[in-house]
């Protein structure tokens, strides 16, 4: 059956309502099973030995004493994870990150692991492993790492993206460039130019549940992995390749996930647990401590960004340019490339240029964090935009409206936009009551725009109709933001039945076809498209069964509001058959009724948001308090509005922490100083105001219901919106995130002295 993904403009009965979430009761009562809640008979406890050095050559590892300890069943090093990547540089980096081979590249890098009968024995065994290190010079700052005299982290890296291939290795792995027009000419036409440099520090996603898994490799070579992940199919592929297994022999089951936000899109400890299990011949449970999560799983990039924007007196931007330097940890990434793509995406620009540099540093391998790289770029750009509006004497909202991208605009990174929501979000902010509310002394208001491009990808769904009329929906995208409820609403909409008849489950890798990772705001977009397709395939079978029951042609049967209806006057006496009635007879009409769909979801549609923030700054201490916050964002179509609002609020809350408090602090020895929530302070309830939301719905033309991804865009504007608010309250432009009290005080004092 051919599937048409185009927007249909239909009216909805189920989609857009707010039913209770299907996983809610289990989560609040403690019945939900997270990564560390799974156990297997005879399981061992896994623990990892990690480097205390930021950069060190591993001369020798002696595990003999640990292996001799009673209760220890397996000890592994890199020798137990041989290089089977066949020249795949990206996979080799994953392998090396899971277990250091020749060098430890950051504080916390895994160098060995044990499996023992209990945690006490495992910890004791780690102390018995002797590692001979040759400590090397290290570098943890992104700007310092680009200097010619900086310690070289990987002597096989030569900068990609240059006109001529370099002759010397470098900590800069790649240069990326986007844009069009002539920025030099554009700046020449400007009446006002703002040029600033900005820095953001490294942050962690702050998920509450640490990485956890249980691995079991059987004697016949088959294996099971129960794991906390955002993408169990990707984990299967990576783990199988790293261990030299056939992917079909590894079954991966995803647990409930206690937060991910992009941080659980990479394998960290899972290949280690599998290797331990293979060597010990027993199941191994491995749960990271909070210290390990901070020291050895992926945070964001730290950045250093230069922005230059020029405009005419009438408020038209004539040119925009940015140079973005992103830290990637000790392995090549694509973080600066994404930052360069998203930096000016909100605006209609004739002359624009962005250049991104990926930089190696002796810090943990960088991972995604909700719209990865975009918040930092938006912080720099939107701060400069605000400052330029002030130079022009224009209202910051009006200035952005004048220059906002629209349908038909060639984006700063290349594609031409279809229907988009940046203009409507700005108009909504302009008329919002928040923008008109009075401010008190030492208070400031800021606003900023944000963009994320979203994507779809490979998706597979099974829809099975039971003989009692209940419907089970098996999906392969891990539910990190309420997708089971949303997909149930979509299936209910298509089938014309009540939401209560649906149950959505996340199937394991042996029960369903391949699905891409739940990231890029693809979960609801791609899986709802596949669910619509699967439901329509099931409806085709339901119509056939009804035709068989009536003994008429299937062409004379239509599906309306959960019923098969015989059309035409000649069938006027046949009435209707409900889904439940048809399902009850399925055993005698051809067997089980199901719909299946596999597709590559395309046309995800870009997403825009505009945020407003009010803060109060104490000029004596530099402390800040967010007193009001509003999110306006285009959802395309809000399938479950409560979840959509939650995504908006969650992104804003995380952005508030990022802007004001959160940062990785490294000592001169290259070791992380604040690896825990006591010293790495994420916002708590008392730090946050009630976050207001406004959902706009500009339909995505490439989805039957008009759905766009919503989970990531909401974290893009906060850094800039808060920075603009703090700058207005303090009377000095803030250029360094987080804006901690000492930084605010230093900026105020520097302004007074200047």
XYZ file of C-alpha atoms in Angstrom:
754
model
C 0.000 0.000 0.000
C 1.496 3.331 -1.072
C 1.743 5.813 1.767
C 1.196 9.513 1.164
C 3.022 11.578 3.841
C 1.644 14.933 2.745
C -0.342 17.103 5.135
C -4.054 16.417 4.685
C -5.606 19.206 6.740
C -8.004 16.809 8.458
C -9.918 17.511 11.658
C -9.070 15.444 14.701
C -11.006 13.585 17.364
C -8.164 12.052 19.419
C -5.075 13.950 18.369
C -4.808 17.190 20.323
C -6.470 15.810 23.459
C -4.747 15.278 26.814
C -5.262 11.707 28.089
C -3.345 10.301 31.045
C 0.119 9.031 30.116
C 0.271 5.222 29.894
C 3.534 4.950 31.825
C 2.598 7.435 34.542
C 1.164 5.135 37.209
C 4.083 2.703 37.049
C 6.575 5.543 37.342
C 5.010 7.277 40.311
C 4.391 3.995 42.159
C 7.899 2.646 41.578
C 6.869 -0.297 39.406
C 8.590 1.009 36.283
C 11.831 -0.830 35.539
C 14.804 1.357 34.785
C 18.292 0.295 33.756
C 19.478 -0.674 37.238
C 16.191 -2.433 38.141
C 16.853 -5.503 35.995
C 18.589 -8.537 37.425
C 19.514 -12.005 36.159
C 20.165 -15.174 38.112
C 23.834 -15.597 38.937
C 24.776 -12.113 37.801
C 28.132 -10.572 38.663
C 28.897 -6.971 39.556
C 30.973 -5.019 37.049
C 33.248 -2.111 37.969
C 35.601 0.006 35.854
C 39.075 1.297 36.667
C 39.530 4.826 35.340
C 42.551 6.988 34.665
C 43.402 9.648 37.276
C 45.329 11.564 34.608
C 44.078 13.903 31.884
C 46.663 12.629 29.397
C 48.997 9.705 29.930
C 50.668 6.916 28.006
C 49.782 3.450 29.329
C 53.111 1.628 29.619
C 51.839 -1.524 31.302
C 48.793 -2.933 33.114
C 49.272 -5.777 35.612
C 45.975 -7.474 36.505
C 47.421 -10.615 38.111
C 46.668 -9.664 41.718
C 43.090 -8.751 40.881
C 42.583 -11.996 38.985
C 43.873 -13.967 41.990
C 41.414 -12.339 44.394
C 38.705 -14.722 45.600
C 35.348 -13.847 44.077
C 36.748 -12.189 40.948
C 35.463 -13.961 37.844
C 36.857 -11.777 35.043
C 39.289 -8.921 34.492
C 39.561 -7.206 31.124
C 41.729 -4.575 29.472
C 41.928 -3.324 25.898
C 43.481 -6.683 25.008
C 40.066 -8.276 25.574
C 38.472 -5.802 23.159
C 40.690 -6.170 20.072
C 40.343 -3.756 17.181
C 37.740 -5.247 14.836
C 36.682 -1.942 13.290
C 38.327 -2.634 9.919
C 39.581 0.900 9.450
C 36.354 2.605 10.496
C 37.752 5.650 12.313
C 34.471 6.556 14.025
C 34.022 3.037 15.397
C 37.649 2.911 16.505
C 37.088 6.091 18.509
C 34.085 4.451 20.209
C 36.195 1.389 20.988
C 39.058 3.456 22.372
C 36.672 5.525 24.472
C 35.126 2.402 25.994
C 38.554 1.081 26.974
C 41.803 3.048 26.575
C 44.360 1.331 24.415
C 47.718 3.107 24.218
C 46.845 6.348 26.038
C 44.410 7.626 28.632
C 42.980 10.757 27.064
C 41.011 12.330 29.929
C 40.397 12.118 33.647
C 38.024 9.166 33.963
C 39.013 7.277 30.812
C 38.416 3.533 31.335
C 41.623 1.452 31.417
C 40.430 -1.883 32.904
C 37.312 -3.556 34.310
C 36.414 -6.412 36.646
C 33.442 -8.678 37.267
C 33.091 -10.089 40.767
C 30.539 -11.780 42.999
C 29.681 -8.530 44.798
C 30.427 -4.811 44.764
C 32.865 -4.958 47.670
C 35.005 -7.577 45.957
C 34.873 -5.666 42.662
C 36.056 -2.456 44.326
C 38.855 -4.341 46.093
C 39.920 -5.887 42.798
C 40.201 -2.480 41.131
C 42.669 -1.406 43.816
C 44.856 -4.423 43.002
C 45.237 -3.535 39.325
C 48.604 -1.864 38.745
C 48.886 0.621 35.888
C 52.202 2.146 34.872
C 51.487 5.601 33.386
C 53.756 8.090 31.662
C 51.994 11.375 32.380
C 51.869 13.689 29.349
C 51.095 17.408 28.999
C 47.376 18.072 28.686
C 45.034 20.800 27.462
C 41.393 21.276 28.492
C 40.561 24.754 27.112
C 39.252 24.998 23.543
C 41.190 28.166 22.656
C 44.426 26.913 24.218
C 44.072 23.627 22.349
C 44.170 25.531 19.023
C 47.460 27.254 19.838
C 50.566 26.065 17.992
C 52.342 25.191 21.240
C 49.434 23.140 22.640
C 50.043 19.484 23.579
C 49.089 17.260 20.650
C 46.328 14.848 21.660
C 46.276 12.635 18.557
C 49.201 12.733 16.137
C 47.167 11.002 13.400
C 44.693 13.898 13.093
C 45.146 16.301 10.183
C 42.596 19.086 9.841
C 39.887 18.308 7.296
C 38.101 20.969 5.272
C 41.122 23.083 4.395
C 41.956 24.027 0.814
C 45.322 22.308 1.123
C 45.969 19.191 3.164
C 48.091 20.186 6.176
C 51.533 18.658 6.597
C 51.417 18.629 10.398
C 48.911 16.988 12.746
C 46.678 19.256 14.793
C 44.122 19.353 17.580
C 41.727 20.894 15.040
C 40.023 17.938 13.386
C 37.792 19.760 10.902
C 36.882 23.140 9.461
C 33.294 23.623 8.209
C 31.882 26.614 6.356
C 28.357 27.710 5.420
C 26.845 30.807 3.908
C 26.200 32.765 0.735
C 26.669 36.244 -0.668
C 29.609 38.569 0.040
C 30.001 39.491 3.712
C 32.740 42.044 2.999
C 30.427 43.916 0.670
C 27.590 43.560 3.153
C 29.587 45.061 6.020
C 30.606 47.885 3.719
C 26.917 48.756 3.298
C 26.232 48.749 7.048
C 25.663 51.891 9.106
C 26.143 50.044 12.390
C 28.298 47.007 13.168
C 28.479 44.970 16.372
C 31.408 42.642 16.892
C 31.756 40.514 20.036
C 33.459 37.384 21.347
C 31.656 34.877 23.558
C 32.478 31.806 25.620
C 30.355 28.986 26.991
C 31.530 26.355 29.434
C 30.963 22.628 29.231
C 27.751 21.287 30.751
C 26.173 17.890 31.402
C 22.677 16.806 30.448
C 21.947 16.182 34.114
C 19.765 13.116 33.669
C 18.746 11.602 36.998
C 19.334 7.954 36.051
C 22.978 6.951 35.539
C 24.029 4.646 32.713
C 23.160 1.056 33.602
C 23.026 -2.312 31.853
C 22.928 -6.066 32.359
C 24.822 -8.131 29.785
C 24.695 -11.886 29.278
C 26.750 -13.720 26.666
C 25.808 -17.389 26.363
C 28.134 -20.244 25.495
C 26.528 -20.562 22.037
C 27.544 -17.009 21.133
C 24.126 -15.416 21.521
C 23.773 -12.505 23.899
C 21.232 -10.318 25.663
C 21.648 -6.724 26.766
C 19.157 -4.897 28.973
C 20.088 -1.252 28.931
C 19.099 2.340 29.578
C 19.392 3.880 26.107
C 17.854 6.238 23.575
C 18.415 3.777 20.748
C 18.680 0.049 21.376
C 19.036 -0.818 17.670
C 22.075 1.451 17.350
C 23.509 -0.002 20.567
C 23.076 -3.483 19.089
C 24.968 -2.508 15.926
C 27.817 -0.837 17.789
C 28.230 -3.481 20.488
C 28.092 -6.344 17.994
C 30.716 -4.753 15.778
C 33.043 -3.933 18.661
C 32.833 -7.480 20.047
C 32.964 -9.257 16.690
C 29.446 -10.650 17.024
C 26.716 -11.054 14.450
C 24.140 -8.382 15.180
C 21.346 -10.941 14.836
C 22.780 -12.853 17.815
C 22.560 -9.872 20.151
C 19.141 -8.964 21.504
C 18.912 -5.544 23.106
C 15.981 -4.511 25.295
C 15.564 -0.893 26.332
C 14.490 -0.132 29.882
C 12.501 2.854 30.998
C 14.800 5.843 30.767
C 15.343 8.266 33.613
C 16.362 11.085 31.318
C 18.702 11.141 28.356
C 18.521 14.448 26.464
C 21.109 13.141 23.982
C 23.493 11.781 26.613
C 22.303 8.206 26.117
C 22.869 8.066 22.361
C 26.415 6.673 22.727
C 27.685 3.383 24.113
C 29.945 3.891 27.132
C 29.925 0.879 29.433
C 27.817 -1.594 27.435
C 30.614 -3.176 25.345
C 32.638 -3.502 28.557
C 29.798 -5.354 30.295
C 29.426 -7.705 27.322
C 33.165 -8.395 27.243
C 33.154 -9.136 30.969
C 30.199 -11.486 30.598
C 31.828 -13.269 27.682
C 34.996 -13.835 29.689
C 33.262 -14.785 32.949
C 30.557 -16.925 31.385
C 27.927 -15.287 33.573
C 25.639 -12.236 33.408
C 27.255 -8.952 34.429
C 25.479 -5.901 35.783
C 27.298 -2.600 35.372
C 25.936 0.668 36.785
C 27.895 3.909 36.620
C 28.293 5.970 39.764
C 27.378 9.663 39.543
C 31.081 10.524 39.626
C 31.645 8.254 36.614
C 28.695 9.769 34.760
C 30.261 13.217 35.014
C 33.871 12.167 34.414
C 33.335 9.590 31.702
C 30.086 10.107 29.792
C 29.440 12.766 27.236
C 28.894 16.387 28.218
C 28.361 19.258 25.785
C 31.112 21.156 24.036
C 32.753 24.169 25.568
C 32.853 26.939 22.974
C 34.569 30.134 21.937
C 32.631 32.166 19.358
C 33.221 35.419 17.481
C 30.201 37.184 15.953
C 29.992 40.205 13.673
C 26.678 41.652 12.426
C 26.025 44.824 10.450
C 22.790 46.687 9.646
C 21.541 49.812 7.884
C 19.800 52.614 9.756
C 16.403 51.253 8.666
C 17.095 48.032 10.611
C 17.942 45.748 7.694
C 20.815 43.375 8.408
C 23.377 43.684 5.619
C 25.879 41.034 6.697
C 26.459 38.459 9.414
C 29.563 36.428 10.177
C 30.562 34.001 12.916
C 33.591 31.887 13.768
C 32.780 29.039 16.125
C 35.251 26.844 18.008
C 33.772 23.767 19.741
C 35.571 21.268 21.941
C 34.938 17.638 21.029
C 36.762 15.813 23.786
C 39.673 13.649 22.558
C 37.813 12.331 19.497
C 36.628 13.918 16.268
C 33.029 15.169 16.232
C 30.676 17.343 14.213
C 29.622 19.806 16.898
C 31.038 23.016 15.410
C 29.588 22.064 12.045
C 26.101 21.951 13.566
C 26.725 25.215 15.403
C 27.766 26.842 12.139
C 24.629 25.493 10.457
C 22.204 26.771 13.065
C 23.814 30.083 14.077
C 21.942 32.471 11.747
C 19.111 30.146 10.683
C 16.399 32.422 12.103
C 17.169 35.287 9.739
C 16.763 36.383 6.121
C 20.292 37.302 5.086
C 21.800 38.197 1.729
C 25.370 38.013 2.999
C 26.245 35.444 5.636
C 29.245 33.300 6.529
C 29.887 30.878 9.366
C 33.058 28.900 9.983
C 33.247 26.106 12.557
C 36.310 24.416 14.057
C 36.188 21.018 15.812
C 38.857 20.988 18.514
C 40.318 18.102 20.516
C 40.792 18.585 24.266
C 41.602 16.280 27.191
C 38.011 16.049 28.379
C 35.368 13.310 28.020
C 34.030 12.496 24.576
C 31.367 15.103 23.794
C 27.787 13.935 23.329
C 24.539 15.508 22.218
C 22.431 17.638 24.539
C 19.030 18.633 23.097
C 19.671 20.489 19.827
C 23.393 19.857 20.246
C 25.578 22.894 19.511
C 22.672 25.220 18.697
C 22.211 26.844 22.160
C 25.798 28.103 22.227
C 25.587 29.521 18.710
C 22.238 31.153 19.502
C 23.676 32.666 22.687
C 26.374 34.432 20.715
C 24.238 35.469 17.744
C 21.144 36.547 19.699
C 23.277 38.534 22.149
C 24.851 40.412 19.236
C 21.447 40.891 17.581
C 20.117 42.427 20.791
C 23.109 44.725 21.068
C 22.754 45.781 17.426
C 19.063 46.591 17.942
C 20.078 48.819 20.853
C 22.674 50.579 18.681
C 19.961 51.218 16.089
C 17.503 52.442 18.716
C 15.025 49.732 17.692
C 12.856 47.447 19.786
C 14.591 44.025 19.818
C 11.394 42.232 18.794
C 10.698 44.624 15.918
C 14.297 44.313 14.748
C 13.998 40.541 14.605
C 10.597 40.673 12.872
C 12.087 42.935 10.203
C 14.858 40.400 9.493
C 13.105 37.106 10.226
C 13.297 34.252 7.738
C 10.079 33.272 5.994
C 8.775 30.775 3.491
C 10.997 30.965 0.417
C 14.030 32.311 2.328
C 17.329 30.665 1.533
C 18.606 29.596 4.909
C 22.067 30.514 6.141
C 23.109 26.864 5.813
C 21.694 26.242 2.340
C 18.131 24.887 1.975
C 15.171 27.079 1.055
C 12.507 27.175 3.770
C 8.954 25.975 3.301
C 6.224 27.101 5.730
C 7.995 28.071 8.971
C 7.097 29.536 12.337
C 9.766 32.103 13.225
C 7.614 35.061 12.134
C 4.480 33.855 13.954
C 6.436 33.192 17.174
C 7.845 36.731 17.076
C 4.417 38.244 16.418
C 3.009 36.209 19.314
C 5.792 37.450 21.601
C 5.229 41.043 20.475
C 1.591 40.915 21.597
C 2.139 38.712 24.665
C 1.220 40.190 28.051
C 4.663 39.256 29.350
C 6.288 41.826 27.038
C 4.119 44.593 28.465
C 4.466 43.788 32.170
C 6.298 46.451 34.240
C 9.763 45.765 35.657
C 11.152 46.814 39.027
C 14.557 48.118 40.041
C 17.481 45.817 39.149
C 15.240 43.772 36.882
C 15.752 43.226 33.177
C 13.872 41.612 30.315
C 15.418 39.650 27.497
C 14.159 37.714 24.528
C 15.779 35.515 21.923
C 14.980 33.214 19.015
C 16.054 29.638 18.399
C 16.118 27.077 15.595
C 16.520 23.336 15.144
C 16.373 21.401 11.884
C 14.915 18.041 13.041
C 15.067 14.793 11.072
C 13.186 11.548 10.487
C 15.093 8.404 9.572
C 14.508 4.654 9.498
C 11.381 3.598 11.375
C 9.382 0.406 11.808
C 6.033 -0.186 13.554
C 3.764 -3.182 14.168
C 0.078 -2.740 14.979
C -1.748 -5.852 16.198
C -5.493 -6.101 16.791
C -6.591 -8.598 19.436
C -9.799 -10.625 19.204
C -11.229 -8.499 22.026
C -10.765 -5.352 19.945
C -7.754 -4.105 21.856
C -4.819 -2.791 19.843
C -1.153 -3.262 20.632
C 1.335 -0.917 19.013
C 4.959 -2.087 18.947
C 7.433 0.689 18.193
C 11.211 0.823 17.995
C 11.789 4.414 19.023
C 12.582 4.677 22.724
C 10.073 6.832 24.610
C 12.055 9.751 26.038
C 9.336 12.389 25.939
C 5.882 10.819 25.901
C 5.843 9.184 22.479
C 3.874 6.122 23.634
C 0.931 8.346 24.516
C 1.289 10.383 21.336
C 1.534 7.315 19.111
C -1.474 5.744 20.808
C -3.435 8.914 20.058
C -2.347 8.736 16.424
C -3.359 5.083 16.110
C -6.687 5.820 17.817
C -7.242 8.680 15.378
C -6.617 6.536 12.316
C -8.588 3.517 13.515
C -11.422 5.638 14.891
C -11.368 3.966 18.300
C -10.950 5.187 21.872
C -7.476 5.867 23.248
C -8.146 3.453 26.106
C -8.168 0.532 23.641
C -4.522 1.196 22.698
C -1.327 0.049 24.384
C 2.041 1.075 22.970
C 5.200 -0.850 23.841
C 8.840 -0.383 22.907
C 9.840 -3.672 21.280
C 13.275 -5.254 21.629
C 15.651 -5.594 18.688
C 14.590 -9.181 17.943
C 10.896 -8.315 17.728
C 10.870 -5.482 15.230
C 12.752 -4.117 12.231
C 15.521 -1.581 12.600
C 14.789 1.859 14.036
C 17.142 4.805 14.230
C 18.072 6.454 17.519
C 15.497 8.575 19.341
C 17.257 11.868 18.794
C 17.003 14.865 16.500
C 13.375 15.323 17.628
C 12.485 12.395 15.386
C 10.552 10.185 17.808
C 6.968 11.350 17.362
C 7.479 12.682 13.824
C 8.866 9.478 12.325
C 7.013 6.916 14.434
C 3.663 8.668 14.041
C 4.162 8.578 10.287
C 4.876 4.842 10.461
C 1.938 4.362 12.850
C -0.430 6.089 10.423
C 0.861 3.864 7.640
C 0.536 0.696 9.756
C -2.980 1.655 10.861
C -4.049 2.252 7.279
C -2.650 -1.132 6.316
C -4.668 -2.698 9.150
C -7.787 -0.842 8.009
C -7.361 -2.345 4.549
C -7.450 -5.821 6.151
C -10.402 -4.851 8.359
C -12.324 -3.788 5.255
C -11.464 -7.082 3.560
C -12.675 -9.066 6.563
C -15.879 -7.059 6.754
C -16.473 -7.656 3.050
C -15.959 -11.371 3.640
C -18.398 -11.356 6.556
C -20.997 -9.553 4.425
C -20.108 -11.471 1.253
C -19.729 -8.293 -0.779
C -16.904 -6.667 -2.736
C -14.238 -4.951 -0.649
C -14.603 -1.962 -2.960
C -18.030 -1.456 -1.445
C -16.636 -1.174 2.101
C -15.326 2.038 3.602
C -13.934 2.754 7.089
C -15.603 5.455 9.156
C -15.131 6.274 12.844
C -13.977 2.816 13.861
C -16.530 0.927 11.768
C -16.705 -0.829 8.441
C -19.595 0.659 6.463
C -21.149 -0.846 3.346
C -21.609 1.971 0.870
C -24.308 2.242 -1.736
C -28.059 1.795 -1.651
C -27.809 -1.909 -2.512
C -26.134 -2.506 0.883
C -28.388 -0.256 2.911
C -29.576 -3.104 5.118
C -26.121 -4.217 6.243
C -25.544 -1.574 8.922
C -22.038 -1.261 10.409
C -19.383 -3.571 11.812
C -17.150 -2.230 14.579
C -13.472 -3.018 14.843
C -14.249 -5.179 17.869
C -16.890 -7.164 15.983
C -14.570 -7.781 13.055
C -11.703 -8.759 15.362
C -13.910 -11.224 17.248
C -14.469 -13.171 14.014
C -10.850 -12.987 12.830
C -10.179 -16.615 13.682
C -12.708 -17.718 11.056
C -12.075 -15.028 8.445
C -8.343 -15.453 7.893
C -6.560 -15.218 11.207
C -4.955 -12.370 13.174
C -5.358 -8.823 11.934
C -2.296 -6.597 11.915
C -0.787 -3.646 10.168
C 2.900 -3.222 9.565
C 4.999 -0.345 8.281
C 8.622 0.310 7.606
C 9.740 3.565 6.075
C 12.391 6.240 5.982
C 10.635 9.310 7.330
C 11.670 12.390 5.398
C 10.744 16.061 5.450
C 10.847 16.482 9.217
C 10.395 20.227 8.923
C 12.419 22.850 10.765
C 11.364 24.264 14.117
C 11.526 27.761 15.613
C 10.877 29.274 19.026
C 11.040 32.665 20.706
C 11.486 33.015 24.476
C 10.960 35.897 26.910
C 12.738 36.065 30.262
C 12.692 38.486 33.213
C 15.491 38.353 35.772
C 16.500 40.273 38.856
C 20.187 40.893 39.523
C 21.585 41.856 42.908
C 24.311 44.409 42.074
C 26.034 43.802 45.420
C 26.420 40.015 45.125
C 25.899 39.283 41.439
C 23.246 36.693 42.259
C 20.322 36.325 39.861
C 16.738 35.222 40.103
C 14.536 34.331 37.147
C 11.177 35.862 37.962
C 9.187 35.165 34.801
C 9.668 32.999 31.712
C 7.580 32.432 28.570
C 8.104 29.984 25.700
C 6.422 30.437 22.320
C 7.141 27.639 19.851
C 5.743 26.107 16.676
C 4.830 22.435 17.128
C 3.376 21.872 13.675
C 0.608 19.901 15.365
C 0.576 19.224 19.105
C -0.442 15.561 19.230
C -0.557 15.553 23.039
C -0.447 19.224 24.134
C 0.512 18.428 27.735
C 3.627 16.601 26.585
C 4.447 19.421 24.178
C 4.178 21.978 26.979
C 6.364 19.743 29.131
C 9.024 19.664 26.429
C 8.921 23.462 26.179
C 9.195 23.872 29.953
C 11.919 21.244 30.291
C 14.093 22.898 27.676
C 13.647 26.274 29.337
C 14.476 24.854 32.786
C 17.649 23.205 31.516
C 18.582 26.383 29.688
C 18.184 28.392 32.892
C 20.631 26.104 34.685
C 23.066 26.225 31.776
C 22.908 30.020 31.587
C 23.327 30.758 35.293
C 25.013 27.908 37.176
C 26.186 24.833 35.333
C 29.756 24.249 34.196
C 32.515 21.663 34.291
C 35.403 22.984 36.399
C 38.824 21.498 35.718
C 41.909 21.995 37.866
C 45.385 22.717 36.583
C 46.002 18.969 36.783
C 43.279 18.386 34.185
C 40.978 16.639 36.665
C 37.291 17.414 37.015
C 36.643 19.233 40.309
C 32.833 19.028 40.541
C 31.753 15.536 39.492
C 28.460 15.411 41.385
C 25.176 17.249 41.844
C 26.417 18.777 45.094
C 29.035 20.864 43.292
C 27.595 20.774 39.775
C 24.363 22.595 40.506
C 21.338 21.990 38.308
C 18.172 24.047 38.949
C 15.737 22.848 41.588
C 12.119 23.925 41.949
C 12.988 26.944 44.089
C 15.275 28.252 41.328
C 12.548 28.290 38.696
C 9.462 30.404 38.057
C 6.280 28.966 36.603
C 7.188 28.661 32.929
C 4.383 29.851 30.663
C 3.954 28.277 27.236
C 2.172 29.124 24.023
C 1.844 26.449 21.358
C 1.671 27.600 17.748
C 0.691 25.198 14.989
C 2.108 25.910 11.545
C 1.614 22.517 9.839
C 4.584 20.645 8.440
C 3.545 19.914 4.822
C 5.512 16.650 4.849
C 3.505 14.912 7.569
C -0.147 13.776 7.304
C -1.018 15.540 10.569
C 1.451 18.423 10.158
C 3.707 17.238 13.008
C 7.114 18.802 13.655
C 9.673 17.771 16.265
C 9.456 19.836 19.458
C 11.887 18.345 21.987
C 15.058 20.188 21.082
C 14.227 23.711 19.919
C 13.101 24.726 23.407
C 16.663 24.634 24.771
C 18.103 26.856 22.030
C 16.880 30.379 23.029
C 17.266 30.305 26.861
C 20.996 31.040 27.090
C 20.597 34.160 24.954
C 17.243 35.245 26.408
C 18.635 35.062 29.944
C 21.910 36.712 28.930
C 19.996 39.576 27.342
C 17.844 39.908 30.469
C 20.859 39.856 32.804
C 22.717 42.338 30.596
C 19.742 44.705 30.685
C 19.357 44.340 34.452
C 23.069 44.738 35.255
C 23.753 47.415 32.667
C 26.679 45.515 31.141
C 26.882 43.030 28.274
C 27.489 39.484 29.525
C 29.547 37.355 27.150
C 30.504 34.316 29.241
C 28.147 31.437 30.127
C 27.337 30.519 32.848
C 26.688 33.941 34.299
C 27.676 32.984 37.806
C 27.702 35.683 40.529
C 31.489 36.156 40.352
C 31.337 36.685 36.574
C 28.455 39.163 36.874
C 30.236 41.097 39.623
C 33.462 41.151 37.607
C 31.595 42.490 34.560
C 29.848 45.183 36.625
C 33.137 46.256 38.223
C 34.923 46.298 34.866
C 32.163 48.496 33.432
C 32.459 50.918 36.372
C 36.232 51.103 36.027
C 36.014 51.472 32.258
